[in-house]
Coordinates of C-alpha atoms in Angstrom, one line a residue:
E1 CA 12.6 30.9 -22.0
T2 CA 11.2 32.5 -25.1
F3 CA 14.2 31.0 -27.0
S4 CA 12.9 27.8 -28.6
G5 CA 15.1 25.0 -29.8
K6 CA 14.8 26.3 -33.4
K7 CA 15.8 29.8 -32.4
I8 CA 18.8 28.5 -30.5
V9 CA 19.9 26.6 -33.6
I10 CA 19.5 29.6 -35.8
C11 CA 21.5 31.8 -33.4
L12 CA 24.3 29.2 -33.2
I13 CA 24.4 29.0 -37.0
I14 CA 24.7 32.8 -37.3
I15 CA 27.4 32.9 -34.6
G16 CA 29.3 30.1 -36.3
L17 CA 29.1 31.8 -39.7
I18 CA 30.3 35.1 -38.4
A19 CA 33.1 33.4 -36.5
L20 CA 34.0 31.4 -39.7
G21 CA 34.2 34.7 -41.6
F22 CA 36.6 36.1 -39.0
K23 CA 38.8 32.9 -39.2
L24 CA 38.9 33.0 -43.0
Y25 CA 39.7 36.7 -43.0
L26 CA 42.8 36.1 -40.8
V27 CA 44.2 33.2 -42.9
D28 CA 46.6 33.6 -45.7
F29 CA 46.1 30.6 -48.0
S30 CA 48.8 31.7 -50.3
I31 CA 51.8 30.7 -48.1
P32 CA 52.7 27.3 -46.6
I33 CA 52.3 26.6 -42.9
Q34 CA 55.4 27.2 -40.8
S35 CA 57.0 26.4 -37.5
D36 CA 55.1 23.9 -35.2
A37 CA 52.3 23.5 -37.8
L38 CA 54.9 22.4 -40.3
E39 CA 56.2 19.7 -37.9
Y40 CA 52.6 18.5 -37.4
A41 CA 52.1 18.4 -41.2
L42 CA 55.3 16.5 -41.8
H43 CA 54.4 14.0 -39.1
A44 CA 50.9 13.6 -40.6
N45 CA 52.5 12.9 -44.0
A46 CA 54.8 10.2 -42.5
I47 CA 51.7 8.6 -40.9
S48 CA 49.8 8.6 -44.2
E49 CA 52.8 6.7 -45.6
G50 CA 52.7 4.1 -42.9
Q51 CA 55.4 5.5 -40.6
F52 CA 53.9 5.6 -37.1
L53 CA 57.0 6.5 -35.1
Q54 CA 56.5 9.2 -32.4
H55 CA 57.8 12.7 -33.0
P56 CA 60.5 13.5 -30.4
Q57 CA 58.6 16.7 -29.3
R58 CA 55.1 16.5 -30.6
H59 CA 52.3 14.0 -29.8
S60 CA 50.5 12.3 -32.7
G61 CA 46.8 13.1 -32.0
W62 CA 46.5 16.0 -34.4
P63 CA 48.6 14.4 -37.2
L64 CA 46.5 11.2 -36.9
L65 CA 43.4 13.2 -37.7
I66 CA 45.2 15.0 -40.6
A67 CA 46.8 11.9 -42.2
P68 CA 43.7 10.3 -43.8
F69 CA 43.0 13.6 -45.6
F70 CA 46.6 13.7 -46.8
S71 CA 46.1 10.2 -48.2
L72 CA 43.2 11.5 -50.4
V73 CA 45.4 14.2 -52.1
N74 CA 48.2 13.5 -54.6
S75 CA 49.9 16.8 -55.1
E76 CA 53.5 17.9 -55.5
N77 CA 52.7 21.3 -54.1
F78 CA 53.1 21.4 -50.3
L79 CA 50.8 24.5 -50.2
D80 CA 47.9 22.1 -51.0
Y81 CA 48.7 20.1 -47.9
S82 CA 49.2 23.2 -45.9
N83 CA 45.7 24.4 -46.8
I84 CA 44.2 21.0 -45.9
V85 CA 45.7 21.5 -42.4
R86 CA 44.3 25.0 -42.2
I87 CA 40.8 24.0 -43.3
L88 CA 40.6 21.1 -40.9
S89 CA 41.8 23.3 -38.0
I90 CA 39.2 26.0 -38.9
G91 CA 36.5 23.3 -39.2
V92 CA 37.3 21.8 -35.8
S93 CA 37.4 25.3 -34.2
T94 CA 34.0 26.1 -35.7
V95 CA 32.4 22.8 -34.6
T96 CA 33.4 23.6 -31.0
I97 CA 31.1 26.6 -30.8
P98 CA 27.8 24.7 -30.3
L99 CA 29.6 22.4 -27.8
V100 CA 30.6 25.4 -25.8
Y101 CA 26.9 26.4 -25.8
L102 CA 25.9 22.9 -24.6
L103 CA 28.5 23.0 -21.9
G104 CA 27.3 26.5 -20.8
R105 CA 23.8 25.0 -20.4
K106 CA 25.2 22.9 -17.5
F107 CA 25.6 26.2 -15.6
F108 CA 23.5 29.0 -17.2
D109 CA 20.3 29.7 -18.9
K110 CA 19.9 29.8 -22.7
K111 CA 20.8 33.5 -23.2
L112 CA 24.0 33.3 -21.0
S113 CA 25.0 30.1 -22.8
L114 CA 24.7 31.9 -26.1
I115 CA 26.8 34.7 -24.8
A116 CA 29.4 32.1 -23.7
A117 CA 29.4 30.6 -27.1
S118 CA 29.8 34.0 -28.7
L119 CA 32.7 34.9 -26.5
F120 CA 34.4 31.7 -27.5
A121 CA 33.5 32.2 -31.2
F122 CA 34.7 35.8 -31.5
E123 CA 37.9 35.6 -29.3
P124 CA 40.6 37.1 -31.6
R125 CA 43.4 34.9 -30.5
L126 CA 41.4 31.7 -30.9
N127 CA 40.3 32.8 -34.4
Q128 CA 43.9 33.5 -35.3
I129 CA 45.2 30.2 -34.0
S130 CA 42.5 28.2 -35.9
G131 CA 44.1 29.2 -39.2
I132 CA 47.7 28.5 -38.3
G133 CA 47.3 24.7 -38.3
L134 CA 48.3 24.0 -34.7
S135 CA 46.8 21.3 -32.4
E136 CA 45.0 23.8 -30.1
P137 CA 41.6 23.7 -31.8
L138 CA 41.4 19.9 -31.5
F139 CA 42.7 20.1 -28.0
I140 CA 40.0 22.5 -27.0
L141 CA 37.3 20.5 -28.7
V142 CA 38.1 17.3 -26.9
I143 CA 38.5 19.2 -23.5
V144 CA 35.1 20.8 -23.9
S145 CA 33.5 17.4 -24.8
S146 CA 35.1 15.8 -21.8
F147 CA 33.7 18.4 -19.4
Y148 CA 30.3 18.1 -21.1
F149 CA 30.1 14.4 -20.5
I150 CA 31.6 14.3 -17.0
L151 CA 29.0 16.9 -15.9
D152 CA 26.1 14.9 -17.5
K153 CA 23.7 13.4 -15.0
N154 CA 23.4 10.2 -17.0
N155 CA 25.7 7.7 -15.5
R156 CA 25.9 5.7 -18.8
Y157 CA 28.1 8.5 -20.2
V158 CA 30.7 8.6 -17.4
V159 CA 33.2 6.4 -19.3
I160 CA 33.3 8.8 -22.3
P161 CA 35.3 11.6 -20.6
F162 CA 37.9 9.1 -19.5
I163 CA 38.1 7.9 -23.1
L164 CA 38.5 11.5 -24.3
T165 CA 41.1 12.1 -21.6
G166 CA 43.2 9.4 -23.4
V167 CA 42.6 11.2 -26.6
I168 CA 43.6 14.5 -25.1
W169 CA 46.9 12.9 -23.9
W170 CA 47.5 11.8 -27.5
I171 CA 47.1 15.4 -28.7
R172 CA 49.3 17.4 -26.4
P173 CA 51.8 16.4 -23.6
N174 CA 50.0 18.4 -21.0
G175 CA 46.9 16.5 -21.7
F176 CA 47.6 14.1 -18.9
M177 CA 46.6 16.9 -16.5
M178 CA 43.0 16.4 -17.7
L179 CA 43.0 13.0 -16.0
L180 CA 43.5 14.7 -12.6
I181 CA 40.7 17.2 -13.3
I182 CA 38.2 14.5 -14.5
S183 CA 39.1 12.3 -11.5
I184 CA 38.2 15.1 -9.1
I185 CA 34.9 15.8 -10.7
Y186 CA 34.1 12.1 -10.9
F187 CA 34.6 11.6 -7.1
I188 CA 32.5 14.7 -6.4
H189 CA 29.7 13.3 -8.4
F190 CA 29.9 9.7 -7.3
R191 CA 31.2 10.1 -3.7
N192 CA 28.2 8.3 -2.3
S193 CA 28.4 5.3 -4.7
S194 CA 29.6 2.0 -3.3
R195 CA 31.1 1.1 -6.7
S196 CA 32.9 4.4 -7.4
I197 CA 36.4 3.1 -6.6
R198 CA 35.9 -0.1 -8.6
N199 CA 34.5 1.7 -11.6
Y200 CA 37.2 4.4 -11.4
L201 CA 40.0 1.8 -11.6
I202 CA 38.3 0.4 -14.7
Y203 CA 38.2 3.9 -16.3
I204 CA 41.8 4.5 -15.4
A205 CA 42.8 1.2 -17.0
I206 CA 40.9 2.3 -20.2
V207 CA 42.8 5.6 -20.3
F208 CA 46.2 3.9 -20.1
L209 CA 45.1 1.3 -22.6
I210 CA 44.4 4.2 -25.0
V211 CA 47.7 5.9 -24.5
S212 CA 49.8 2.7 -24.1
P213 CA 50.9 2.6 -27.8
M214 CA 52.3 6.1 -27.5
L215 CA 53.9 5.5 -24.1
I216 CA 55.5 2.3 -25.2
Q217 CA 57.0 3.9 -28.3
R218 CA 58.4 6.8 -26.3
Y219 CA 59.9 4.4 -23.8
D220 CA 61.6 2.4 -26.6

């Protein structure tokens, strides 16, 4: 309890800067992105040009985030766009660190929550992935945010994790599994509420409203 709010912020900043150093050390900005990251970049480029058709194998969540930044750049060198994807991915991964701390505070004290944030920040595989340009960093960020809000005691925030579940589904195909997990936690928290079923049906409707454009396009 000797950790004040100011000290916690300073610790998280130090952890974030060290993690950012690791991420930048592992990235080679001199070569274009490849493989799956290349497909996401090409999809983002198509979206920036007004072509919103679904990729046959990839979901559009990550490209939708990238596309506005592509629109700001007018370059004939694909390496410039590759590095935009890398920078965004590294930024998203770094921003997730304090959210992991906040989620840890739902279960642990301040010191253990800082350890949890450190373990996430310094995990080698996560640092490597963050510089490749894949959708995993955004996927993890939204999942952590969903758990944070569904575990919050303030009932006014309960709709947020369902909204984020729709976003998760947009990011990766297996994101729909988050709906099952959030639903289980919801009924554990609100099992004694007389309006839990009614509210749950509303939240489910919101989820499918969010993902409906993607599902309709895939059906077509």
